Short mmCIF file of N, CA and C in Angstrom, two decimals:
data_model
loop_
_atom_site.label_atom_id
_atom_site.label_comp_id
_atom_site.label_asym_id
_atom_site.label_seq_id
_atom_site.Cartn_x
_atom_site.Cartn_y
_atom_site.Cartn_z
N UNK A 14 4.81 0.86 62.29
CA UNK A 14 4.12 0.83 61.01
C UNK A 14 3.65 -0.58 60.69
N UNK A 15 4.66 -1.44 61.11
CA UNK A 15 4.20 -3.00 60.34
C UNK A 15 3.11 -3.10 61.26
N UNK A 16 3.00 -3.16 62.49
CA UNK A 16 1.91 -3.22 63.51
C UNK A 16 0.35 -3.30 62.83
N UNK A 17 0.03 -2.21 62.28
CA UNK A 17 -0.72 -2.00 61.69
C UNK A 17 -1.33 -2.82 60.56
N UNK A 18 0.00 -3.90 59.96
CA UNK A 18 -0.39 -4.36 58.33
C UNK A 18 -0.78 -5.52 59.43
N UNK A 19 -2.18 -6.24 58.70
CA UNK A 19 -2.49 -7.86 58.86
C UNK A 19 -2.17 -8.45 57.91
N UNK A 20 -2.43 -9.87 57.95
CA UNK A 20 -1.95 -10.80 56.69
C UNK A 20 -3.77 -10.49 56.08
N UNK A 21 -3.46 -11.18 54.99
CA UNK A 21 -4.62 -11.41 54.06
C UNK A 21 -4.60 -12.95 53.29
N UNK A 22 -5.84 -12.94 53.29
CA UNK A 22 -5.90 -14.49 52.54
C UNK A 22 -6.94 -14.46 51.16
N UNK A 23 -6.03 -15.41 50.07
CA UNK A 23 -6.38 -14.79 48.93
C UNK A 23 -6.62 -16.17 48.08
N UNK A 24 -6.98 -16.01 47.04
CA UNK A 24 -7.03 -17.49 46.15
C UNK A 24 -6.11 -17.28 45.01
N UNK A 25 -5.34 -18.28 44.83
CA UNK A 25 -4.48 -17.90 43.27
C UNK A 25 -5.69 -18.62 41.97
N UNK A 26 -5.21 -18.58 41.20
CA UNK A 26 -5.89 -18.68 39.83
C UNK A 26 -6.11 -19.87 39.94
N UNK A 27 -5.51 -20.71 40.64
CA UNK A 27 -5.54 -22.38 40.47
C UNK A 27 -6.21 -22.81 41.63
N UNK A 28 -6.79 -22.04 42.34
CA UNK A 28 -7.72 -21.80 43.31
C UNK A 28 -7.09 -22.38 44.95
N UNK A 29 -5.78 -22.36 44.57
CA UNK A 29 -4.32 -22.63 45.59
C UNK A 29 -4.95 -21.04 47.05
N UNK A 30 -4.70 -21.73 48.33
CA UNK A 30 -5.46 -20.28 49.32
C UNK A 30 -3.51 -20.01 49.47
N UNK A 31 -3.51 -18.70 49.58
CA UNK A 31 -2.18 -18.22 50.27
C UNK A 31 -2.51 -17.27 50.75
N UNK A 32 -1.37 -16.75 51.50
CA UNK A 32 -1.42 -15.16 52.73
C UNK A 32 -0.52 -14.73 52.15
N UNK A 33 -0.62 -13.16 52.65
CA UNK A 33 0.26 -12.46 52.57
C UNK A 33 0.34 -11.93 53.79
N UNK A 34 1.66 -11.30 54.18
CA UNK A 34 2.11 -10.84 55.36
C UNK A 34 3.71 -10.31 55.72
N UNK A 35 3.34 -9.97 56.76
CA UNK A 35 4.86 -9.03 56.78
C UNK A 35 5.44 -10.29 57.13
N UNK A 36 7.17 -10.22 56.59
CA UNK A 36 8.29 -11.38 56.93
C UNK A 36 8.40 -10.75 58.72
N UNK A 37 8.13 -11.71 59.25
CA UNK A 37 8.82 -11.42 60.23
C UNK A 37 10.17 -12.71 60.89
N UNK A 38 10.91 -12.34 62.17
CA UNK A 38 12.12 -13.17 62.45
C UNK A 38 11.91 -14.94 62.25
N UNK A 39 10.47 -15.12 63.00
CA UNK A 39 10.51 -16.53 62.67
C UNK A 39 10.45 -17.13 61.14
N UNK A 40 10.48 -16.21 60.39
CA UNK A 40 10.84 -16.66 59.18
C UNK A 40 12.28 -16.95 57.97
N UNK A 41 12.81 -17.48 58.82
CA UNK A 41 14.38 -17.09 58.89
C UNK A 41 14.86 -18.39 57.82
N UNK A 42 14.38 -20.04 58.60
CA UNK A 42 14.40 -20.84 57.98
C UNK A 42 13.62 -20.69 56.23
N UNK A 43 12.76 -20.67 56.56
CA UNK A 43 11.89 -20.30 55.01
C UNK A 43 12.18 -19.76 54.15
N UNK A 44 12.71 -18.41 54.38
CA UNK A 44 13.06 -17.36 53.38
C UNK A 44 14.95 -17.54 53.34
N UNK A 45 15.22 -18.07 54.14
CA UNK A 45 16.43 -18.80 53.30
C UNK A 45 16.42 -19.52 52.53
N UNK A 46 15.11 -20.70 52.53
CA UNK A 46 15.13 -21.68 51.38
C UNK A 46 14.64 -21.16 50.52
N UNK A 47 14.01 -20.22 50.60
CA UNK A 47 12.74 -19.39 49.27
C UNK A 47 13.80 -18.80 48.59
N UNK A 48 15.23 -17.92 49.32
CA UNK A 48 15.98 -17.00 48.59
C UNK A 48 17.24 -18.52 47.41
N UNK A 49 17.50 -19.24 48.56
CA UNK A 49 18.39 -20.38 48.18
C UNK A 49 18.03 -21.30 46.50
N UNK A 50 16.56 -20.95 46.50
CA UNK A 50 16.00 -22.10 46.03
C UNK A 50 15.04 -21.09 44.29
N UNK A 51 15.79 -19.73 44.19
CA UNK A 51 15.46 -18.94 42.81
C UNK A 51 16.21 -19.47 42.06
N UNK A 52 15.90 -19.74 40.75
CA UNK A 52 17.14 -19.91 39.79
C UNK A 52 17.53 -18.96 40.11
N UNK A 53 18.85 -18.96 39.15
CA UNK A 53 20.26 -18.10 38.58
C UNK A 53 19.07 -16.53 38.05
N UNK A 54 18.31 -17.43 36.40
CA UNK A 54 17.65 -16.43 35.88
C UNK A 54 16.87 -15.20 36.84
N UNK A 55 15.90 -16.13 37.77
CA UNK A 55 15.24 -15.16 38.40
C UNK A 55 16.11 -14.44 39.68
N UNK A 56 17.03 -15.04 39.75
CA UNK A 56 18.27 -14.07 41.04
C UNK A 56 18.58 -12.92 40.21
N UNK A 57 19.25 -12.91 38.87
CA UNK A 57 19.56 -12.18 38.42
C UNK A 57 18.68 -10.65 37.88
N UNK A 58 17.24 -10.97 37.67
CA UNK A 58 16.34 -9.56 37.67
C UNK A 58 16.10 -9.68 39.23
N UNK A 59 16.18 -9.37 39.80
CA UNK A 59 15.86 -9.09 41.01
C UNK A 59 17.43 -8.40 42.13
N UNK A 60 17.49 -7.31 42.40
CA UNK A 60 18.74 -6.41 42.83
C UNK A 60 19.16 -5.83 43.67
N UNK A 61 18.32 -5.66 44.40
CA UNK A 61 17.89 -4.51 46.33
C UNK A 61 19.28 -5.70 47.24
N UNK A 62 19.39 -6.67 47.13
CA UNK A 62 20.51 -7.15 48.18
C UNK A 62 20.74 -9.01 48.10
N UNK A 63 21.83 -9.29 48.30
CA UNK A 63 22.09 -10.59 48.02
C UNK A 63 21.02 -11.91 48.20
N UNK A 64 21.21 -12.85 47.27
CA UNK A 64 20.03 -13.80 47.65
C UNK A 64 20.61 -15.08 47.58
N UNK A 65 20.57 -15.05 48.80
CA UNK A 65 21.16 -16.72 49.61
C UNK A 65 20.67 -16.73 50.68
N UNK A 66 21.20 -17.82 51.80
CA UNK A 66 20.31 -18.01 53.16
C UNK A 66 21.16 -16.94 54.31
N UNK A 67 22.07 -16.76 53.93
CA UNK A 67 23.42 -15.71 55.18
C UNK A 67 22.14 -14.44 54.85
N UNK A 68 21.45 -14.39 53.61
CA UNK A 68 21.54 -12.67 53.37
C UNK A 68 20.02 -12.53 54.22
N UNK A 69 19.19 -14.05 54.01
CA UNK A 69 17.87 -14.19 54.82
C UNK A 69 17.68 -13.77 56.32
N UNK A 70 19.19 -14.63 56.76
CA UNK A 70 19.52 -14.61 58.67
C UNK A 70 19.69 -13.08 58.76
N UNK A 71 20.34 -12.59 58.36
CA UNK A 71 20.63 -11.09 58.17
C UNK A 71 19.17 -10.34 58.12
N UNK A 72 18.65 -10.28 57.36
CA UNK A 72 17.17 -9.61 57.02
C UNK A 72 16.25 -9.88 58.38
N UNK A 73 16.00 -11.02 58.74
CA UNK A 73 15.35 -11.31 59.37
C UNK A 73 15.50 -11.13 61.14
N UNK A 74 16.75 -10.96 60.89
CA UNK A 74 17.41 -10.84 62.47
C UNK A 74 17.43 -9.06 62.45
N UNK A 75 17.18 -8.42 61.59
CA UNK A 75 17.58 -6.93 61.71
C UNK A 75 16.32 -6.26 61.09
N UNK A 76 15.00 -6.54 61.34
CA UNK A 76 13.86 -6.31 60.46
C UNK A 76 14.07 -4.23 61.27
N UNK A 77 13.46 -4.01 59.96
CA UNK A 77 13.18 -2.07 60.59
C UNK A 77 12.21 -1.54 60.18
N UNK A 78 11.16 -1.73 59.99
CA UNK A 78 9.66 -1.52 59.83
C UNK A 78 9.96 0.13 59.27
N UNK A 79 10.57 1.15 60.30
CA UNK A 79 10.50 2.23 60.11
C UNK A 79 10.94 2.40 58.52
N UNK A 80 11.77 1.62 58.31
CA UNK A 80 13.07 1.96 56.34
C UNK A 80 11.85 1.50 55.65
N UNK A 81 11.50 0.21 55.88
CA UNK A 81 11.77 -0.88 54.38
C UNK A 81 10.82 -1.99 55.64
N UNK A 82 9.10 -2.43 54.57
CA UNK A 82 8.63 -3.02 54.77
C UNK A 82 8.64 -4.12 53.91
N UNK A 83 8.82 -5.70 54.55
CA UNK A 83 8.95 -6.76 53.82
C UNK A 83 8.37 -7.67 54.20
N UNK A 84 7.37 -7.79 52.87
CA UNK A 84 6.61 -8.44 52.88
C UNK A 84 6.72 -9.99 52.14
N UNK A 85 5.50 -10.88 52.61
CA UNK A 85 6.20 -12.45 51.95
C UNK A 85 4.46 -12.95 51.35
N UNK A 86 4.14 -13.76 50.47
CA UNK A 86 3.36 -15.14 50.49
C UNK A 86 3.97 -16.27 50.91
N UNK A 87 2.86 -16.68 51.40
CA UNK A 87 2.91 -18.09 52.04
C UNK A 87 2.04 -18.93 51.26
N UNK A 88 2.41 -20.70 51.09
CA UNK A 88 1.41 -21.11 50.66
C UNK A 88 1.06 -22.44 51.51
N UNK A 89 -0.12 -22.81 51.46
CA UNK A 89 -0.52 -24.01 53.04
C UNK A 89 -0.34 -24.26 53.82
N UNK A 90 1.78 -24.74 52.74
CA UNK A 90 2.11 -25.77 53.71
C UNK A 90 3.22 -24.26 54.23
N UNK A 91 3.46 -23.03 54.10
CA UNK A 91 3.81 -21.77 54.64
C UNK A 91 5.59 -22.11 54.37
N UNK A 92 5.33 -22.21 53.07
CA UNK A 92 6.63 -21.90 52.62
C UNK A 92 6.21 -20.42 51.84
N UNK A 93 7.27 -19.56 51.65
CA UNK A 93 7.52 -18.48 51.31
C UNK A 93 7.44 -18.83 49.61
N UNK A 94 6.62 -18.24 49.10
CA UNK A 94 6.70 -18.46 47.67
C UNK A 94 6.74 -17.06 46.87
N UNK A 95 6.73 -16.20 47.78
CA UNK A 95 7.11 -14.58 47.09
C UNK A 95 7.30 -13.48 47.97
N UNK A 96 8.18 -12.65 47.58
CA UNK A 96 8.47 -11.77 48.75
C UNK A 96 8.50 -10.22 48.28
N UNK A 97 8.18 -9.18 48.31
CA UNK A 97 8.13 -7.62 48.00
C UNK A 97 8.93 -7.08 48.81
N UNK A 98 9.31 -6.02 48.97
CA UNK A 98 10.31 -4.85 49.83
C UNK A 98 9.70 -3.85 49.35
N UNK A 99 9.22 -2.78 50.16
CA UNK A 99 8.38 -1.60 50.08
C UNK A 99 9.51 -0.67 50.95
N UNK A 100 10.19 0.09 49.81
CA UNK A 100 11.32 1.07 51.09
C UNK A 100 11.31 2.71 50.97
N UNK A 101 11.32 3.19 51.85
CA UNK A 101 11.47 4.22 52.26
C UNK A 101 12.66 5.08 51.69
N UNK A 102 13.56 3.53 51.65
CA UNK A 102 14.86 4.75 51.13
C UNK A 102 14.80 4.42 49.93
N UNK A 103 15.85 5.48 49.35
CA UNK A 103 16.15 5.60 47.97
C UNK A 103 17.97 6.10 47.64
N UNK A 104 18.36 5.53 46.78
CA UNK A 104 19.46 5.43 46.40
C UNK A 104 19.77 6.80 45.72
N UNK A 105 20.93 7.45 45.92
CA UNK A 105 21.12 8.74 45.51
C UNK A 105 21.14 8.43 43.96
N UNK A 106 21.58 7.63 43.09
CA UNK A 106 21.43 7.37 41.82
C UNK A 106 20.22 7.46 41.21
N UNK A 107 18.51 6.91 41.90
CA UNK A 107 17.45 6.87 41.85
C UNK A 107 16.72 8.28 41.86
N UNK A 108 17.34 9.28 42.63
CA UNK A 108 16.72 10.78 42.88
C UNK A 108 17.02 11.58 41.99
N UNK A 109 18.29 11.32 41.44
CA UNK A 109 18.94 11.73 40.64
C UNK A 109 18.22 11.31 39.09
N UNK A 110 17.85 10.54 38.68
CA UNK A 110 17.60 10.13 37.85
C UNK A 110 15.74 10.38 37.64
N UNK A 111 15.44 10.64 39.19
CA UNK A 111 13.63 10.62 39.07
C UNK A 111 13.36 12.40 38.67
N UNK A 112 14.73 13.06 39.17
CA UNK A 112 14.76 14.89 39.06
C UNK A 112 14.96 14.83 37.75
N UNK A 113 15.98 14.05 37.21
CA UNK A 113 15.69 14.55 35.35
C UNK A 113 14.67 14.19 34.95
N UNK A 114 13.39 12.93 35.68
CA UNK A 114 12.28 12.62 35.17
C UNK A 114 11.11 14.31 34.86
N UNK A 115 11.30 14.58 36.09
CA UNK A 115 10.78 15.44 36.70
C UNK A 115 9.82 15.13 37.27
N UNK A 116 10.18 13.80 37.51
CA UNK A 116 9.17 13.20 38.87
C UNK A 116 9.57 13.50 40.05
N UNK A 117 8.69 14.27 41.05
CA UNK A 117 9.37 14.84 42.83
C UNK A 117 8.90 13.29 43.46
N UNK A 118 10.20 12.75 44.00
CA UNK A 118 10.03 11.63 44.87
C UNK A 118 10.40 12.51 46.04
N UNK A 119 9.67 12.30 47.04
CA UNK A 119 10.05 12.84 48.64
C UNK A 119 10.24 11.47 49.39
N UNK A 120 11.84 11.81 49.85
CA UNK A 120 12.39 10.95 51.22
C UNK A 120 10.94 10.60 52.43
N UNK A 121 10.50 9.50 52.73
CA UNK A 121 9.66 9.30 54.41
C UNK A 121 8.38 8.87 53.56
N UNK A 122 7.90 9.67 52.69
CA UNK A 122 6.25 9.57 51.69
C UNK A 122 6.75 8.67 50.86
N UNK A 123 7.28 8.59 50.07
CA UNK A 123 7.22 7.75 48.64
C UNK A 123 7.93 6.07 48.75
N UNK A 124 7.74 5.53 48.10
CA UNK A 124 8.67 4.17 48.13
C UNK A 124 8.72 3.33 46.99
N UNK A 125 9.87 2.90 47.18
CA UNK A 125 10.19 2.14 45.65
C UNK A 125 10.09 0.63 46.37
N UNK A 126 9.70 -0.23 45.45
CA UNK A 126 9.05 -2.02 45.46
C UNK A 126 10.38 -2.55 44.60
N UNK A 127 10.14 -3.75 45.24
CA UNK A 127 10.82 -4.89 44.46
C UNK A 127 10.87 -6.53 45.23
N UNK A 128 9.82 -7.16 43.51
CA UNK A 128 9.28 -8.35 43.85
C UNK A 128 10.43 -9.31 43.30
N UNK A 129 9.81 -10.66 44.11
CA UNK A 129 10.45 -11.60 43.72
C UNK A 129 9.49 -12.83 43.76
N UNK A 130 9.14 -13.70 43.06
CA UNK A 130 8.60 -14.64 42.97
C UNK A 130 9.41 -16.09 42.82
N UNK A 131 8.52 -17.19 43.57
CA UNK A 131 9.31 -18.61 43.32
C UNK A 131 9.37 -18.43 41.94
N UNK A 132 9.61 -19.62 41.35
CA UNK A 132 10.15 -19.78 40.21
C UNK A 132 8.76 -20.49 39.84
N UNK A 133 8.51 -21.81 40.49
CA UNK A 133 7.50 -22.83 40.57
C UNK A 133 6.30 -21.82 40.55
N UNK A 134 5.87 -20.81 41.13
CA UNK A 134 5.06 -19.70 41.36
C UNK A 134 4.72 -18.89 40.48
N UNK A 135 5.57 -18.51 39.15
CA UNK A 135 5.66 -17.31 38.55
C UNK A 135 4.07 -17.87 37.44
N UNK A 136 3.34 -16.81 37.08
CA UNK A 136 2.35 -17.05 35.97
C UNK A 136 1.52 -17.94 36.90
N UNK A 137 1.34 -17.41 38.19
CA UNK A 137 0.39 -18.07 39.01
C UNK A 137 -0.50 -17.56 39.49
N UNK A 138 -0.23 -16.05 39.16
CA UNK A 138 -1.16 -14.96 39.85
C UNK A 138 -0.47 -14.44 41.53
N UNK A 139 0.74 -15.02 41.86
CA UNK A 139 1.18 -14.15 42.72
C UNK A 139 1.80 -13.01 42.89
N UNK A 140 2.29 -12.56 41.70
CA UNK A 140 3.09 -11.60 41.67
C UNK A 140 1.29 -10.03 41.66
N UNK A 141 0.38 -11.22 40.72
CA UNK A 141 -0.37 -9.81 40.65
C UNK A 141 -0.94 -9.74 42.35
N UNK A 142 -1.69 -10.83 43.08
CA UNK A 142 -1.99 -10.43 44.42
C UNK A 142 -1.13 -9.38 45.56
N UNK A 143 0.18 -10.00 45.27
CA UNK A 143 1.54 -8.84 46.08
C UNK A 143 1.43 -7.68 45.20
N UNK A 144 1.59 -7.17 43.91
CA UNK A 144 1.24 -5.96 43.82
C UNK A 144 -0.04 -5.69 44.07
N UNK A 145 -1.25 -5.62 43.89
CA UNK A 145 -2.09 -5.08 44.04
C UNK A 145 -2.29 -4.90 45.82
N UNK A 146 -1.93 -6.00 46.44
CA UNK A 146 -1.96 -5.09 48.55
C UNK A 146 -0.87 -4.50 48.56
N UNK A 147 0.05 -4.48 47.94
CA UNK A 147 1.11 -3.63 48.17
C UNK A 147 1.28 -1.89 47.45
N UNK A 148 0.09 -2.03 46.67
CA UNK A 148 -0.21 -0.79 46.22
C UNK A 148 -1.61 -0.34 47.69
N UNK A 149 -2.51 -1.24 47.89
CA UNK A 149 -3.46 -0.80 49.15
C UNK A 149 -2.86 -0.30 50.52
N UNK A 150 -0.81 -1.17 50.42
CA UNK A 150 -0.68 -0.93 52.03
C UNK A 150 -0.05 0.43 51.47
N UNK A 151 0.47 0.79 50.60
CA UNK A 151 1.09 1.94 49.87
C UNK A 151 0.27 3.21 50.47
N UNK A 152 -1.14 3.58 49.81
CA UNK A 152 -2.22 4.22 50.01
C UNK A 152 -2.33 4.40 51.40
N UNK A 153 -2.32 3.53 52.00
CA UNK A 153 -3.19 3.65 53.41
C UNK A 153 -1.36 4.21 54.30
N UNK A 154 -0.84 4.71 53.87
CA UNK A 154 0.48 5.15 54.57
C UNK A 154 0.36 6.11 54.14
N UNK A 155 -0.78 6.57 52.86
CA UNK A 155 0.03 8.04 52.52
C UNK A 155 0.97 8.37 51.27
N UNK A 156 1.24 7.33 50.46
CA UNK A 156 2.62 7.51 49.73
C UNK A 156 2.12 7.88 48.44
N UNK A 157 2.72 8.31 47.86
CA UNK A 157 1.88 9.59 46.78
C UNK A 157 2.37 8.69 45.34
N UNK A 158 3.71 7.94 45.16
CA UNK A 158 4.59 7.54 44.19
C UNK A 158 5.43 6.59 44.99
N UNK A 159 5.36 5.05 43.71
CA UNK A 159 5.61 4.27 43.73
C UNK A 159 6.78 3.76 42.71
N UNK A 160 7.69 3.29 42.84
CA UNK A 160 9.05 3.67 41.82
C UNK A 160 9.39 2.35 41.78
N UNK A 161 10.06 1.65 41.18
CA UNK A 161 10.40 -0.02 40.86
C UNK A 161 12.10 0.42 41.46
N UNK A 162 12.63 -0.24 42.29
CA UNK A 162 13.93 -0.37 43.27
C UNK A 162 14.81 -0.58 41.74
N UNK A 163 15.51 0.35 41.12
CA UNK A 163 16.82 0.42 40.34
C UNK A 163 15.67 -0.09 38.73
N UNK A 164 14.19 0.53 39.17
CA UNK A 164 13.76 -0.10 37.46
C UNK A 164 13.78 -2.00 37.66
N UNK A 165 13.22 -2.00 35.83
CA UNK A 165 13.58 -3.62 35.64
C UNK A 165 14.14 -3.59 34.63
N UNK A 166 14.95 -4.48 33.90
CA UNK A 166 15.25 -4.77 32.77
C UNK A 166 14.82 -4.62 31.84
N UNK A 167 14.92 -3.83 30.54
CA UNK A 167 14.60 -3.77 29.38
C UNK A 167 14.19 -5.09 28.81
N UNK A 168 14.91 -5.98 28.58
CA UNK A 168 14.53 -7.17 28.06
C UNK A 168 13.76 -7.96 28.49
N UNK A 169 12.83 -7.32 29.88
CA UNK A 169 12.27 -8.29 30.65
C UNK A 169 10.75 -7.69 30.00
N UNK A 170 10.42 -8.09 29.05
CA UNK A 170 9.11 -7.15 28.20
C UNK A 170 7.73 -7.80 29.01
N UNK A 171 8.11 -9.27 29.88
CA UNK A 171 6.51 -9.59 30.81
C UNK A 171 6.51 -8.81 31.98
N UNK A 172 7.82 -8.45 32.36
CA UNK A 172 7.99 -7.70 33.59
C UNK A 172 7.01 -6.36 33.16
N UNK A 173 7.39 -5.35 32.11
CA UNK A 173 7.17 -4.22 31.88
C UNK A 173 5.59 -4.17 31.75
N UNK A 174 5.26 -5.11 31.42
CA UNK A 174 3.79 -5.09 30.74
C UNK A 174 2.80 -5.98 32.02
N UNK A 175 3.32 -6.50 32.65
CA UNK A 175 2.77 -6.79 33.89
C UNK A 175 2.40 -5.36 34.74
N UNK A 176 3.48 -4.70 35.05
CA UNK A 176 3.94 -3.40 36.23
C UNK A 176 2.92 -2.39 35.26
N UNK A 177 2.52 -2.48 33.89
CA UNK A 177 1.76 -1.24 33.13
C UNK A 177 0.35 -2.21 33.16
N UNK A 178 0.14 -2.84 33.37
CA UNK A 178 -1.37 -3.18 33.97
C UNK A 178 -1.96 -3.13 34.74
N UNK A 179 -1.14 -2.76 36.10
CA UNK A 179 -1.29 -2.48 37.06
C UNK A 179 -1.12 -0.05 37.47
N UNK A 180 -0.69 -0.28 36.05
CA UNK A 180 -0.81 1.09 36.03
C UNK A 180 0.45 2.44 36.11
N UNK A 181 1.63 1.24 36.50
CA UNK A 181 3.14 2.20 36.21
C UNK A 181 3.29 2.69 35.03
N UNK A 182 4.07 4.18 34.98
CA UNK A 182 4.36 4.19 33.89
C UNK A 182 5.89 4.46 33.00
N UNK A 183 6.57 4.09 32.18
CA UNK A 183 7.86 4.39 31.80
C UNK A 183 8.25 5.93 32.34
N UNK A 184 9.73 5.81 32.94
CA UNK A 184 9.78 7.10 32.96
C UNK A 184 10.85 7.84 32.32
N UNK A 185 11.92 6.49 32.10
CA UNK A 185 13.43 6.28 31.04
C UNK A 185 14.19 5.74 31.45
N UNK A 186 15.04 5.25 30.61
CA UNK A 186 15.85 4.15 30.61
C UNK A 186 17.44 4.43 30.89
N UNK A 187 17.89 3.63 31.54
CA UNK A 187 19.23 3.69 32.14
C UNK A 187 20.02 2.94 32.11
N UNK A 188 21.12 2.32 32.49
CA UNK A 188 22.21 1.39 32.37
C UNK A 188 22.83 1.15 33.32
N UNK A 189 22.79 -0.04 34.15
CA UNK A 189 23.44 -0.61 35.51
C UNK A 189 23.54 -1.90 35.40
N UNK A 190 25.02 -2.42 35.67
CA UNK A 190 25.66 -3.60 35.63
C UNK A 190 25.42 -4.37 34.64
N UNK A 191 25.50 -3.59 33.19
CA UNK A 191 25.87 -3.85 32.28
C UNK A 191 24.32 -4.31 31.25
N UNK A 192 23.07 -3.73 31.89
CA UNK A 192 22.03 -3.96 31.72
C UNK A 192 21.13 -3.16 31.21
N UNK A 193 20.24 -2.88 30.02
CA UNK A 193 19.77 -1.53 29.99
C UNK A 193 18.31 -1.86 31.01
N UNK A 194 17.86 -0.80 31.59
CA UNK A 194 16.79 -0.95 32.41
C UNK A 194 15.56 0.50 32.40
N UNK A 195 14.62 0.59 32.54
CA UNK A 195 13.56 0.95 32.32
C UNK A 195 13.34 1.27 33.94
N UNK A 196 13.02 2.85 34.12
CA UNK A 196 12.72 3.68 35.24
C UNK A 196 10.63 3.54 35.46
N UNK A 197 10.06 2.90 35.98
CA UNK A 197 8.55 2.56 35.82
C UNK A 197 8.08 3.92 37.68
N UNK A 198 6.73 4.43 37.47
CA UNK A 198 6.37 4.54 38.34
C UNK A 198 5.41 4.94 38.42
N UNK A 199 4.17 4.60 39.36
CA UNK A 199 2.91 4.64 39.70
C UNK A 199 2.38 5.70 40.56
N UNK A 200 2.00 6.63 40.00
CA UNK A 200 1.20 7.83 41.26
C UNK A 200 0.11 7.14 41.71
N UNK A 201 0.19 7.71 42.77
CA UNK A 201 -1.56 7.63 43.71
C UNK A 201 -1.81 8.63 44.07
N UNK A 202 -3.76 8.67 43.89
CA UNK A 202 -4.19 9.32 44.73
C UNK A 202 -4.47 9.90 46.07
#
C-alpha cells in the first residue's frame, strides 16, 4: 500500500517548501527528536502510543503499511515537523461507541487519523496540508469514513473547529483518562 503513496511538496503560509511522505526506517533519528522535542501540553492531546525516542526506534524498525500508514512533514533542512497515523485498526472501545453513533465503521475500509504537530509548527498551516493529503490518500484507498483515533478533547475548541473545516462531524462525547472528549468523523464519497 505505502508503495503506491509519493511524497508531495507544498508551501506553508510563510511560504516555508515542505514534503510530505510516508515515515519510513531511515527516519529513526528524526522522529525521535520530533517525538522527544513536543511539549508536555502537546504530548498530552495526542494518544495512539508513547512519545519519546525508544517509542520512535520501535515504530520505525517495525513499520506495517498493511495496519497503520505513517505519515511525516519534513521541512528543508528534513527534520520531521509533523506526523499523522492513518490506521486500519480500531479499538474495540471505538466500534463500540461508533454502533451507538450509528455510524457503520468496517474493519480493512475505514480508518481513524491522529495528528501531531511541532510545537514551533502549530498555526503554520501544517496541520491543514497533512489533513487535507491525508483525506486524498484516504479516497484513493477506498475508505468510506474517517474517525479521529480515541476523538480529541473537549477543551481543545481549535482542535474541534479546525477538524469541522475540513468537514468532520461531532458524533458524541465520551470520557477517557480522565478527559471529556468529542467522537468527530468525516464520510467520503
Amino acid at each position: 500500500m505505502i508503495t503506491r503513496l509519493r511524497l508531495s511538496e507544498h508551501i506553508l503560509k510563510n511560504g516555508e517548501k515542505v514534503v510530505f511522505r510516508p515515515l519510513v526506517r531511515g527516519d529513526l533519528l528524526a522522529f525521535g527528536q520530533f517525538l522527544d522535542n513536543l511539549s508536555d501540553e502537546t504530548k498530552s492531546k495526542f494518544g495512539p502510543h508513547p512519545i519519546n525516542s525508544d517509542e520512535a526506534k520501535n515504530i520505525c524498525t517495525n513499520i506495517n503499511e498493511s495496519e497503520m500508514l505513517r505519515m511525516v512533514m519534513t521541512n528543508s533542512e528534513e527534520e520531521i515537523i509533523g506526523y499523522i497515523i492513518l490506521s486500519f485498526l480500531f479499538r474495540d472501545s471505538q466500534l463500540l461507541r461508533y454502533e451507538n453513533y450509528k455510524v457503520s465503521i468496517v474493519k480493512g475500509r475505514d480508518i481513524c487519523i491522529a495528528p501531531v504537530i511541532a510545537d514551533n509548527y502549530q498555526n503554520k498551516g501544517v496541520g491543514s496540508v497533512m489533513l487535507a493529503r491525508s483525506i486524498e490518500i484516504a479516497k484513493s484507498l477506498g475508505v468510506k469514513q474517517i474517525i479521529l483515533w480515541q476523538g480529541t478533547q473537549l477543551s481543545n475548541v481549535r482542535a474541534i473547529h479546525f477538524y469541522e473545516k475540513f468537514g468532520l462531524k461531532k458524533n458524541g462525547e465520551f470520557e477517557k483518562y480522565g478527559n471529556k472528549n468529542v467522537d468527530m468523523t468525516l464520510t467520503l464519497d
